[in-house]
Coordinates of C-alpha atoms in Angstrom, one line a residue:
X1159 CA -47.6 -56.3 -17.8
X1160 CA -44.8 -55.3 -15.4
X1161 CA -43.9 -51.9 -14.0
X1162 CA -40.5 -50.0 -14.1
X1163 CA -40.1 -47.4 -11.4
X1164 CA -38.0 -44.2 -11.9
X1165 CA -36.9 -42.4 -8.7
X1166 CA -36.0 -38.7 -8.9
X1167 CA -34.4 -36.9 -6.0
X1168 CA -35.8 -33.4 -5.5
X1169 CA -35.3 -30.7 -2.9
X1170 CA -37.9 -30.6 -0.1
X1171 CA -39.0 -27.7 2.2
X1172 CA -39.0 -29.8 5.3
X1173 CA -36.8 -32.9 4.7
X1174 CA -34.1 -31.6 2.4
X1175 CA -34.9 -34.2 -0.3
X1176 CA -37.7 -36.7 -1.1
X1177 CA -38.3 -39.4 -3.6
X1178 CA -40.8 -39.0 -6.4
X1179 CA -41.9 -42.3 -7.8
X1180 CA -43.1 -42.4 -11.4
X1181 CA -44.8 -45.6 -12.6
X1182 CA -44.3 -46.5 -16.3
X1183 CA -46.2 -49.4 -17.8
X1184 CA -44.0 -51.6 -19.9
X1185 CA -45.0 -54.1 -22.6
X1186 CA -44.1 -57.5 -21.2
X1187 CA -44.8 -59.5 -24.4
X1188 CA -41.9 -61.5 -25.7
X1189 CA -40.0 -59.8 -28.5
X1190 CA -38.7 -61.9 -31.3
X1191 CA -35.2 -60.6 -32.0
X1192 CA -35.2 -62.4 -35.3
X1193 CA -37.9 -60.2 -36.6
X1194 CA -36.3 -56.8 -37.7
X1195 CA -39.6 -55.0 -37.9
X1196 CA -40.6 -56.0 -34.4
X1197 CA -37.2 -55.0 -33.0
X1198 CA -37.4 -51.7 -34.8
X1199 CA -40.9 -51.0 -33.3
X1200 CA -39.7 -52.0 -29.9
X1201 CA -36.7 -49.6 -30.0
X1202 CA -39.0 -46.8 -31.3
X1203 CA -41.4 -47.4 -28.4
X1204 CA -38.5 -47.4 -25.9
X1205 CA -37.2 -44.1 -27.2
X1206 CA -40.6 -42.6 -27.0
X1207 CA -41.1 -43.8 -23.5
X1208 CA -37.7 -42.4 -22.5
X1209 CA -38.6 -39.0 -23.9
X1210 CA -42.0 -39.1 -22.0
X1211 CA -40.2 -39.9 -18.8
X1212 CA -37.7 -37.1 -19.3
X1213 CA -40.3 -34.5 -20.1
X1214 CA -42.6 -35.6 -17.3
X1215 CA -39.7 -35.7 -14.8
X1216 CA -38.5 -32.2 -15.8
X1217 CA -42.0 -30.8 -15.5
X1218 CA -42.6 -32.2 -12.1
X1219 CA -39.2 -31.1 -10.9
X1220 CA -39.9 -27.6 -12.1
X1221 CA -43.3 -27.5 -10.4
X1222 CA -41.9 -28.8 -7.1
X1223 CA -38.7 -26.7 -7.3
X1224 CA -40.9 -23.6 -7.1
X1225 CA -43.7 -24.9 -5.0
X1226 CA -42.6 -22.8 -2.0
X1227 CA -43.8 -19.9 -4.2
X1228 CA -47.2 -21.5 -4.2
X1229 CA -47.0 -21.7 -0.4
X1230 CA -46.6 -17.9 -0.1
X1231 CA -42.8 -17.4 -0.2
X1232 CA -41.7 -15.2 -3.2
X1233 CA -38.9 -16.6 -5.4
X1234 CA -35.8 -14.9 -6.7
X1235 CA -37.4 -14.6 -10.2
X1236 CA -40.0 -12.1 -8.8
X1237 CA -37.3 -9.5 -7.9
X1238 CA -36.7 -6.7 -10.3
X1239 CA -33.3 -5.9 -11.7
X1240 CA -31.5 -4.1 -14.5
X1241 CA -31.9 -5.3 -18.1
X1242 CA -29.2 -7.7 -19.2
X1243 CA -26.9 -6.3 -21.8
X1244 CA -25.5 -9.6 -23.0
X1245 CA -27.0 -13.1 -23.4
X1246 CA -23.7 -14.6 -22.4
X1247 CA -22.3 -12.2 -19.7
X1248 CA -25.5 -10.6 -18.5
X1249 CA -24.6 -7.5 -16.4
X1250 CA -21.0 -8.7 -15.7
X1251 CA -19.4 -5.9 -17.8
X1252 CA -21.4 -3.2 -16.1
X1253 CA -20.9 -4.6 -12.6
X1254 CA -17.1 -4.8 -13.0
X1255 CA -16.5 -1.7 -15.2
X1256 CA -13.3 0.1 -14.1
X1257 CA -14.6 3.5 -15.0
X1258 CA -18.4 3.3 -14.8
X1259 CA -18.7 0.6 -12.1
X1260 CA -19.3 3.1 -9.3
X1261 CA -22.2 4.6 -11.2
X1262 CA -23.8 1.2 -12.0
X1263 CA -23.7 0.3 -8.3
X1264 CA -25.2 3.7 -7.4
X1265 CA -28.0 3.0 -10.0
X1266 CA -28.7 -0.3 -8.3
X1267 CA -29.2 1.5 -5.0
X1268 CA -31.2 4.4 -6.5
X1269 CA -33.5 2.6 -8.9
X1270 CA -33.7 -1.0 -7.8
X1271 CA -33.4 -0.4 -4.1
X1272 CA -33.3 -3.8 -2.4
X1273 CA -35.3 -5.6 -5.1
X1274 CA -32.4 -7.9 -6.1
X1275 CA -29.8 -10.1 -4.6
X1276 CA -27.4 -7.9 -4.8
X1277 CA -28.5 -6.6 -1.4
X1278 CA -27.6 -4.1 1.3
X1279 CA -30.6 -4.8 3.5
X1280 CA -29.4 -5.0 7.2
X1281 CA -31.7 -7.9 8.1
X1282 CA -30.8 -9.8 5.0
X1283 CA -27.1 -9.2 5.6
X1284 CA -27.4 -10.3 9.3
X1285 CA -29.2 -13.5 8.1
X1286 CA -26.5 -14.3 5.5
X1287 CA -23.4 -13.3 7.4
X1288 CA -24.3 -14.1 11.1
X1289 CA -27.5 -16.2 11.7
X1290 CA -27.2 -18.7 8.9
X1291 CA -23.6 -18.1 7.9
X1292 CA -23.0 -21.8 7.5
X1293 CA -25.4 -21.9 4.6
X1294 CA -23.8 -18.9 2.8
X1295 CA -20.2 -19.7 2.0
X1296 CA -17.8 -17.2 0.2
X1297 CA -18.2 -17.4 -3.5
X1298 CA -15.6 -19.6 -5.3
X1299 CA -13.6 -20.0 -2.2
X1300 CA -11.6 -22.8 -3.9
X1301 CA -10.0 -20.1 -6.1
X1302 CA -8.2 -18.6 -3.1
X1303 CA -7.1 -22.0 -1.9
X1304 CA -5.7 -22.8 -5.3
X1305 CA -3.8 -19.5 -5.5
X1306 CA -2.6 -19.0 -1.9
X1307 CA -3.1 -22.3 0.0
X1308 CA -5.5 -23.2 2.7
X1309 CA -5.1 -20.1 4.9
X1310 CA -7.9 -18.4 6.9
X1311 CA -9.6 -16.8 3.9
X1312 CA -9.7 -20.0 1.9
X1313 CA -11.1 -22.6 4.3
X1314 CA -14.6 -23.2 5.8
X1315 CA -16.2 -25.1 8.7
X1316 CA -13.9 -26.7 11.3
X1317 CA -10.7 -25.7 9.5
X1318 CA -11.8 -22.1 9.6
X1319 CA -12.8 -22.2 13.3
X1320 CA -9.4 -23.7 14.3
X1321 CA -7.4 -21.2 12.4
X1322 CA -9.4 -18.2 13.6
X1323 CA -9.2 -19.5 17.2
X1324 CA -5.4 -19.7 16.8
X1325 CA -5.1 -16.2 15.3
X1326 CA -7.4 -14.4 17.7
X1327 CA -4.8 -13.6 20.4
X1328 CA -2.4 -11.9 18.0
X1329 CA -5.0 -9.4 17.1
X1330 CA -5.9 -8.5 20.6
X1331 CA -5.4 -4.9 21.9
X1332 CA -2.8 -6.2 24.4
X1333 CA -0.7 -7.5 21.5
X1334 CA -1.3 -4.4 19.4
X1335 CA 0.4 -2.4 22.2
X1336 CA 3.4 -4.7 22.2
X1337 CA 3.8 -4.3 18.5
X1338 CA 4.1 -0.5 18.5
X1339 CA 8.0 -0.6 18.4
X1340 CA 7.8 -2.4 15.1
X1341 CA 5.3 0.1 13.7
X1342 CA 7.5 3.0 14.9
X1343 CA 10.5 1.5 13.1
X1344 CA 8.7 1.4 9.7
X1345 CA 7.1 4.8 10.5
X1346 CA 10.6 6.3 10.9
X1347 CA 11.8 4.7 7.6
X1348 CA 8.9 6.3 5.7
X1349 CA 9.4 9.7 7.3
X1350 CA 13.1 9.6 6.4
X1351 CA 12.3 8.5 2.8
X1352 CA 9.9 11.5 2.3
X1353 CA 12.4 13.9 4.0
X1354 CA 15.2 12.9 1.6
X1355 CA 13.0 13.6 -1.4
X1356 CA 11.5 17.0 -0.4
X1357 CA 14.2 18.6 1.8
X1358 CA 15.2 20.9 -1.1
X1359 CA 11.6 22.0 -1.8
X1360 CA 8.1 20.7 -2.7
X1361 CA 8.0 17.8 -5.0
X1362 CA 5.4 15.6 -6.8
X1363 CA 5.5 12.1 -5.4
X1364 CA 3.4 9.0 -6.2
X1365 CA 2.0 8.4 -2.8
X1366 CA 0.1 5.2 -3.9
X1367 CA 3.4 3.5 -4.5
X1368 CA 4.8 4.6 -1.1
X1369 CA 1.7 3.5 0.7
X1370 CA 1.9 0.1 -0.9
X1371 CA 5.5 -0.2 0.1
X1372 CA 4.8 0.9 3.7
X1373 CA 1.8 -1.4 4.0
X1374 CA 3.8 -4.4 2.8
X1375 CA 6.8 -3.6 5.1
X1376 CA 4.5 -3.2 8.1
X1377 CA 2.8 -6.5 7.5
X1378 CA 6.2 -8.1 6.7
X1379 CA 7.8 -7.1 9.9
X1380 CA 4.8 -7.3 12.2
X1381 CA 3.2 -10.2 10.4
X1382 CA 6.1 -12.7 10.2
X1383 CA 9.3 -10.9 11.1
X1384 CA 10.6 -10.4 7.6
X1385 CA 11.7 -7.2 5.7
X1386 CA 10.7 -6.7 2.1
X1387 CA 11.9 -3.1 1.6
X1388 CA 14.6 -0.9 3.0
X1389 CA 12.4 2.1 2.2
X1390 CA 15.4 3.9 0.7
X1391 CA 15.5 3.2 -3.0
X1392 CA 13.1 5.0 -5.4
X1393 CA 11.7 1.6 -6.3
X1394 CA 11.5 -1.6 -4.2
X1395 CA 14.1 -4.2 -5.1
X1396 CA 12.8 -7.3 -3.3
X1397 CA 11.2 -9.6 -5.9
X1398 CA 8.2 -10.2 -3.7
X1399 CA 7.4 -6.4 -3.8
X1400 CA 7.3 -6.6 -7.5
X1401 CA 5.3 -9.8 -7.6
X1402 CA 2.6 -8.6 -5.2
X1403 CA 2.3 -5.4 -7.2
X1404 CA 1.7 -7.3 -10.4
X1405 CA -0.5 -10.1 -9.1
X1406 CA -3.9 -8.4 -8.8
X1407 CA -3.7 -6.7 -12.2
X1408 CA -2.7 -10.1 -13.7
X1409 CA -5.7 -11.8 -12.0
X1410 CA -7.9 -9.1 -13.3
X1411 CA -6.7 -9.8 -16.8
X1412 CA -7.8 -13.4 -16.4
X1413 CA -11.2 -11.9 -15.8
X1414 CA -14.0 -13.9 -17.4
X1415 CA -12.0 -17.2 -17.7
X1416 CA -11.1 -17.1 -14.0
X1417 CA -14.7 -16.3 -12.9
X1418 CA -16.6 -18.8 -15.1
X1419 CA -14.2 -21.4 -16.6
X1420 CA -12.0 -22.1 -13.5
X1421 CA -14.9 -23.3 -11.3
X1422 CA -15.9 -25.9 -14.0
X1423 CA -12.3 -27.1 -14.3
X1424 CA -11.9 -27.4 -10.5
X1425 CA -15.0 -29.7 -10.4
X1426 CA -14.3 -32.0 -13.3
X1427 CA -10.5 -32.1 -13.8
X1428 CA -7.9 -33.6 -11.5
X1429 CA -4.9 -31.4 -10.4
X1430 CA -2.4 -33.0 -12.8
X1431 CA -4.7 -32.5 -15.8
X1432 CA -5.4 -28.8 -14.9
X1433 CA -1.6 -28.3 -14.5
X1434 CA -0.9 -29.8 -17.9
X1435 CA -3.6 -27.7 -19.6
X1436 CA -2.3 -24.6 -17.9
X1437 CA 1.3 -25.3 -19.0
X1438 CA 0.5 -25.9 -22.6
X1439 CA -2.0 -23.1 -23.0
X1440 CA -0.3 -20.3 -25.0
X1441 CA -1.5 -17.5 -22.6
X1442 CA 1.2 -15.3 -21.1
X1443 CA -1.0 -13.9 -18.4
X1444 CA -1.9 -17.3 -17.1
X1445 CA 1.8 -18.4 -17.0
X1446 CA 2.7 -15.1 -15.2
X1447 CA 0.1 -15.8 -12.5
X1448 CA 1.4 -19.4 -12.2
X1449 CA 5.0 -18.2 -11.7
X1450 CA 4.0 -15.6 -9.2
X1451 CA 2.0 -18.0 -7.1
X1452 CA 4.8 -20.6 -7.1
X1453 CA 7.3 -17.9 -6.0
X1454 CA 5.0 -16.7 -3.2
X1455 CA 4.6 -20.3 -1.9
X1456 CA 8.4 -20.9 -2.1
X1457 CA 9.1 -17.8 -0.1
X1458 CA 6.4 -18.7 2.5
X1459 CA 8.1 -22.1 3.0
X1460 CA 11.5 -20.4 3.4
X1461 CA 10.1 -18.0 6.0
X1462 CA 8.4 -20.8 7.9
X1463 CA 11.5 -23.0 8.0
X1464 CA 13.6 -20.1 9.3
X1465 CA 11.1 -19.4 12.1
X1466 CA 11.0 -23.1 13.0
X1467 CA 14.7 -23.3 13.2
X1468 CA 14.9 -20.2 15.5
X1469 CA 12.2 -21.6 17.8
X1470 CA 14.1 -24.9 18.2
X1471 CA 17.3 -23.0 19.0
X1472 CA 15.5 -21.1 21.8
X1473 CA 14.7 -17.5 22.8
X1474 CA 18.1 -16.1 22.1
X1475 CA 17.8 -17.0 18.4
X1476 CA 14.2 -15.7 18.3
X1477 CA 15.0 -12.2 19.6
X1478 CA 17.7 -11.8 17.0
X1479 CA 15.1 -12.0 14.2
X1480 CA 13.2 -9.1 12.9
X1481 CA 10.1 -8.7 15.1
X1482 CA 12.0 -10.3 18.0
X1483 CA 9.4 -13.1 18.3
X1484 CA 6.5 -10.7 18.6
X1485 CA 5.4 -11.0 15.0
X1486 CA 2.1 -12.8 14.2
X1487 CA 3.7 -15.9 12.6
X1488 CA 6.1 -16.5 15.5
X1489 CA 3.2 -16.3 18.0
X1490 CA 1.0 -18.5 15.8
X1491 CA 3.7 -21.2 15.7
X1492 CA 4.2 -21.0 19.5
X1493 CA 0.5 -21.2 20.1
X1494 CA 0.2 -24.1 17.8
X1495 CA 2.9 -26.0 19.7
X1496 CA 1.0 -25.5 22.9
X1497 CA -2.5 -26.3 21.4
X1498 CA -4.5 -29.4 22.1
X1499 CA -4.3 -32.1 19.5
X1500 CA -7.7 -31.3 18.1
X1501 CA -6.9 -27.6 17.7
X1502 CA -3.4 -28.0 16.2
X1503 CA -2.9 -26.7 12.6
X1504 CA -0.9 -28.7 10.1
X1505 CA 2.3 -27.3 8.6
X1506 CA 0.5 -26.6 5.3
X1507 CA -2.1 -24.5 7.1
X1508 CA 0.6 -22.5 8.9
X1509 CA 2.6 -21.9 5.7
X1510 CA -0.7 -20.8 4.1
X1511 CA -0.8 -18.0 6.7
X1512 CA 2.4 -16.7 5.2
X1513 CA 0.8 -16.4 1.9
X1514 CA -2.3 -14.9 3.6
X1515 CA -0.3 -12.3 5.6
X1516 CA 1.8 -11.2 2.6
X1517 CA -1.2 -10.7 0.5
X1518 CA -3.1 -9.1 3.3
X1519 CA -2.9 -5.7 1.7
X1520 CA -4.4 -7.0 -1.5
X1521 CA -7.4 -8.7 -0.1
X1522 CA -10.2 -6.7 1.5
X1523 CA -11.4 -9.3 3.9
X1524 CA -8.3 -8.8 5.9
X1525 CA -6.1 -5.7 5.7
X1526 CA -6.5 -4.4 2.2
X1527 CA -7.6 -1.1 3.6
X1528 CA -4.0 0.0 4.3
X1529 CA -2.7 0.7 0.9
X1530 CA -6.0 2.0 -0.6
X1531 CA -7.3 3.5 2.6
X1532 CA -4.1 5.4 3.5
X1533 CA -3.8 6.7 -0.1
X1534 CA -7.5 7.7 -0.1
X1535 CA -7.0 9.7 3.1
X1536 CA -4.0 11.5 1.8
X1537 CA -5.9 12.4 -1.4
X1538 CA -8.8 13.7 0.6
X1539 CA -6.6 15.7 2.9
X1540 CA -4.9 17.3 -0.1
X1541 CA -8.4 18.2 -1.5
X1542 CA -9.5 19.5 2.0
X1543 CA -6.6 21.6 3.4
X1544 CA -8.8 22.8 6.3
X1545 CA -9.2 19.2 7.5
X1546 CA -5.5 18.5 7.0
X1547 CA -4.7 21.5 9.2
X1548 CA -7.1 20.6 11.9
X1549 CA -5.7 17.1 12.1
X1550 CA -2.1 18.4 12.2
X1551 CA -3.0 20.7 15.1
X1552 CA -4.5 17.8 17.0
X1553 CA -1.4 15.6 16.5
X1554 CA 1.1 18.3 17.4
X1555 CA -0.9 19.2 20.5
X1556 CA -0.9 15.6 21.6
X1557 CA 2.9 15.3 21.1
X1558 CA 3.5 18.4 23.2
X1559 CA 1.5 17.0 26.1
X1560 CA 3.5 13.7 26.3
X1561 CA 6.5 13.3 28.6
X1562 CA 9.6 11.8 26.9
X1563 CA 9.9 9.7 23.8
X1564 CA 9.6 10.7 20.2
X1565 CA 6.5 8.6 19.3
X1566 CA 2.9 8.7 20.4
X1567 CA 2.0 5.6 22.4
X1568 CA -0.8 3.2 21.5
X1569 CA -3.3 4.9 23.8
X1570 CA -2.3 8.4 22.8
X1571 CA -2.7 7.6 19.1
X1572 CA -6.1 5.9 19.3
X1573 CA -7.3 8.7 21.7
X1574 CA -7.1 11.4 19.0
X1575 CA -10.8 12.0 18.1
X1576 CA -10.3 14.0 14.9
X1577 CA -7.8 11.5 13.4
X1578 CA -10.2 8.7 14.3
X1579 CA -13.1 10.6 12.7
X1580 CA -11.3 11.1 9.5
X1581 CA -10.4 7.4 9.3
X1582 CA -13.9 6.3 10.0
X1583 CA -15.6 8.6 7.6
X1584 CA -13.1 7.6 4.8
X1585 CA -13.8 3.9 5.4
X1586 CA -17.5 4.6 5.4
X1587 CA -17.8 6.6 2.2
X1588 CA -14.9 5.2 0.2
X1589 CA -14.7 1.4 0.5
X1590 CA -11.7 -0.4 -1.0
X1591 CA -13.9 -3.2 -2.4
X1592 CA -17.6 -2.5 -3.2
X1593 CA -19.1 -5.9 -2.5
X1594 CA -18.5 -9.4 -1.2
X1595 CA -20.3 -12.5 -2.6
X1596 CA -21.7 -15.7 -1.2
X1597 CA -23.2 -18.9 -2.6
X1598 CA -25.6 -21.0 -0.7
X1599 CA -28.0 -23.9 -0.2
X1600 CA -31.8 -23.4 -0.5
X1601 CA -32.7 -20.6 1.9
X1602 CA -35.4 -18.1 2.8
X1603 CA -33.9 -14.6 3.5
X1604 CA -35.9 -12.1 5.5
X1605 CA -35.9 -8.3 4.7
X1606 CA -36.0 -5.4 7.1
X1607 CA -38.3 -3.5 4.7
X1608 CA -40.7 -5.0 2.2
X1609 CA -40.2 -4.6 -1.5
X1610 CA -42.6 -4.8 -4.4
X1611 CA -42.1 -7.7 -6.8
X1612 CA -42.7 -8.0 -10.5
X1613 CA -46.2 -9.4 -9.8
X1614 CA -47.1 -6.3 -7.7
X1615 CA -47.1 -8.1 -4.3
X1616 CA -45.1 -6.8 -1.3
X1617 CA -42.4 -9.2 -0.2
X1618 CA -40.8 -9.5 3.3
X1619 CA -38.7 -12.5 2.5
X1620 CA -37.2 -14.1 -0.5
X1621 CA -36.7 -17.7 -1.5
X1622 CA -33.2 -18.2 -2.9
X1623 CA -32.6 -21.5 -4.6
X1624 CA -29.4 -23.5 -4.2
X1625 CA -26.3 -22.1 -5.9
X1626 CA -27.7 -18.6 -6.2
X1627 CA -24.9 -16.0 -6.0
X1628 CA -25.6 -13.4 -3.4
X1629 CA -23.8 -10.1 -3.7
X1630 CA -23.6 -8.0 -0.5
X1631 CA -23.1 -4.3 -1.4
X1632 CA -20.6 -2.9 1.1
X1633 CA -20.7 0.4 -0.8
X1634 CA -24.4 0.9 -0.6
X1635 CA -24.7 -0.5 3.0
X1636 CA -22.4 2.4 4.1
X1637 CA -24.3 4.9 1.9
X1638 CA -27.9 4.2 2.7
X1639 CA -29.6 7.6 3.1
X1640 CA -32.5 6.0 5.1
X1641 CA -29.9 5.1 7.8
X1642 CA -27.3 7.9 7.5
X1643 CA -29.4 10.8 6.5
X1644 CA -29.6 13.0 3.3
X1645 CA -25.9 14.1 3.6
X1646 CA -24.8 10.5 3.3
X1647 CA -22.7 11.2 0.1
X1648 CA -20.8 14.0 1.7
X1649 CA -17.3 13.4 3.3
X1650 CA -17.9 14.8 6.8
X1651 CA -15.5 13.6 9.5
X1652 CA -17.4 15.8 12.0
X1653 CA -20.4 13.3 11.9
X1654 CA -18.3 11.0 14.1
X1655 CA -17.7 13.7 16.7
X1656 CA -21.3 13.6 17.9
X1657 CA -23.8 10.7 18.4
X1658 CA -24.8 8.8 15.3
X1659 CA -28.4 9.0 14.1
X1660 CA -30.9 6.6 15.8
X1661 CA -31.7 5.1 12.5
X1662 CA -28.2 3.7 12.1
X1663 CA -27.8 2.8 15.8
X1664 CA -31.0 0.7 15.7
X1665 CA -30.5 -0.7 12.2
X1666 CA -29.1 -4.1 13.2
X1667 CA -26.2 -3.6 10.8
X1668 CA -24.0 -6.7 11.2
X1669 CA -20.7 -5.1 10.6
X1670 CA -18.0 -5.6 13.2
X1671 CA -16.8 -1.9 13.0
X1672 CA -18.7 1.2 13.8
X1673 CA -22.1 0.1 12.2
X1674 CA -20.2 -0.2 8.9
X1675 CA -19.9 -3.1 6.5
X1676 CA -16.3 -2.1 5.6
X1677 CA -14.8 -5.0 7.4
X1678 CA -17.8 -7.3 6.9
X1679 CA -19.5 -9.2 9.7
X1680 CA -20.1 -12.5 11.3
X1681 CA -17.6 -15.4 11.7
X1682 CA -15.8 -14.4 8.5
X1683 CA -15.4 -10.7 9.3
X1684 CA -11.9 -9.2 9.0
X1685 CA -10.0 -10.6 11.9
X1686 CA -7.4 -7.9 11.7
X1687 CA -9.6 -4.8 11.5
X1688 CA -8.0 -3.4 14.7
X1689 CA -4.6 -4.0 13.3
X1690 CA -5.6 -2.2 10.1
X1691 CA -6.9 0.8 12.0
X1692 CA -3.7 1.1 14.1
X1693 CA -1.5 0.9 11.1
X1694 CA -3.5 3.5 9.2
X1695 CA -3.3 5.9 12.1
X1696 CA 0.4 5.4 12.7
X1697 CA 1.3 6.2 9.1
X1698 CA -1.2 9.1 8.6
X1699 CA -0.2 10.8 11.9
X1700 CA 3.5 10.9 11.1
X1701 CA 3.0 12.1 7.5
X1702 CA 0.5 14.8 8.4
X1703 CA 2.6 16.1 11.3
X1704 CA 5.8 16.4 9.1
X1705 CA 4.5 17.2 5.6
X1706 CA 1.9 19.1 3.8
X1707 CA 0.0 17.5 0.9
X1708 CA -1.7 19.3 -2.0
X1709 CA -3.1 18.1 -5.4
X1710 CA -1.1 18.7 -8.6
X1711 CA -2.4 21.5 -10.7
X1712 CA -2.4 19.8 -14.1
X1713 CA -3.6 16.3 -13.2
X1714 CA -7.1 15.0 -12.5
X1715 CA -7.2 12.0 -10.3
X1716 CA -9.9 9.4 -10.7
X1717 CA -10.5 6.3 -8.5
X1718 CA -11.4 3.3 -10.7
X1719 CA -13.5 0.3 -9.6
X1720 CA -11.1 -2.5 -10.1
X1721 CA -10.8 -5.5 -7.8
X1722 CA -9.4 -3.0 -5.4
X1723 CA -10.3 0.7 -5.8
X1724 CA -7.3 2.4 -7.3
X1725 CA -6.4 6.0 -8.2
X1726 CA -5.3 6.8 -11.7
X1727 CA -4.5 10.0 -13.6
X1728 CA -7.4 10.7 -16.0
X1729 CA -6.2 9.5 -19.4
X1730 CA -3.8 6.8 -18.1
X1731 CA -5.9 3.9 -16.7
X1732 CA -3.1 1.4 -17.1
X1733 CA -0.9 2.7 -14.3
X1734 CA -2.5 3.2 -10.8
X1735 CA -0.9 6.2 -9.2
X1736 CA -1.6 9.0 -6.7
X1737 CA 0.7 12.0 -7.6
X1738 CA 0.5 14.6 -4.9
X1739 CA 2.7 17.6 -4.1
X1740 CA 4.6 16.9 -0.9
X1741 CA 6.1 19.8 1.1
X1742 CA 8.3 19.6 4.2
X1743 CA 7.0 21.5 7.2
X1744 CA 9.3 23.7 9.2
X1745 CA 10.1 22.6 12.7
X1746 CA 8.6 25.2 15.1

């Protein structure tokens, strides 16, 4: 007899992988191929042996896959969770429900606590986002690269480090100060647009549309020295303004296919085959997304080439452009020219930043907060007129104190405590995106507080097997009553005017901003959160100082949980909008 050896690679606790050797005794007697009966018996025996090998291998793999559980580390299967509603989609429909998604996430916090991955445990989040961030990469990051190129959001490892290092200087406080003239220009355009529409009396205006236009124009001018909107017409006329408005709803309509079919296609099909299938598939939404992405890339290349031409011609050509060379893209290109060889970015990576910056208001990990955040603040101020009045009094008093000039400086603006408190409290309680997701290698994640598993045992750490999707709940991290107190669900700007509770100060929350997870944490935290805050304060300050906002009497506004939290008028979920009554204030 001779021996055939089957080697199966399995994950190992200490070594990553090890080899399992399974001996199989094989009949070595000579087979007479001329004897049909003997050949048949031999084939039958071979088939049986193959089945035995497969079953034995699978059994041993399963045993060893979960052997850490036997060593005292609980596995993911021991965590409790909501009952699955579909054998195919599981809880997908509940988690992403436009109307009931908020309630489902609240239920996860109230009933399941931290006993799932879905998590908002501070220690677990620190482990995932900071300590072992290299093991936990953004979920389906290749989707973003496919849509928008290899910009900062859509790369990992060394590419991400290089791009972030190059971009860090343009988001410094010193650079924020130098960009104030650009912010003031757009601020004046918005104020004039509102004045033209309400100078003859109060009028209902869709503020969501105007916040989206303002956010895009601010990032256009300050991001890469390009204007998308004259802020005069009732509707934007630049094609990009229309495309960027339609992109997120179109991506949402791709829904299940984008989430579950695209990853498979990216793994097994080459680019030319995917392109062919996309072009011949009779699906209008898919073709619309294709056309929008192609247009965005073409415009990005056009902007980049114009910047490159101006830089070659010298400073005189640069200062003639919008932004006068102080926009993020111009500085990025200058820094890249001076960078060491190992830190230089390729042209494709720089062009991808154009895509990144234009879509910056539609992606939470950067500056999505502007459109949704500014609209949410205006809605809350309309519902709380006493807060609106107090904020207005603070802004007017600050302007009366200053000497010369028509705009508040950077330091004056960020030094307004009540305006800052309103912004912080809104970003705490009403996040634009409820969660972020990660996928990972085998990992053990610690918990700050133990949880009881399905077997009744207390767990202080969880074994997550490779490819597990981890959902970090930004919504519930910011609403944890054990950290923020029993009034956590109340919108109270005043909580930021006194020291925060010791429980939140000592929680180890890994967020980069005010012990909140709104801008995430770790090396992939929002690089532009200071930029986002400044933009929000500039716009809100000028609007509240000059106009009064109140809710319409006959319309109920509801914020739906889409990819980005969006306001709608109850009964019309197809058209995100924020209709408010805007009234011009008298100049006293």
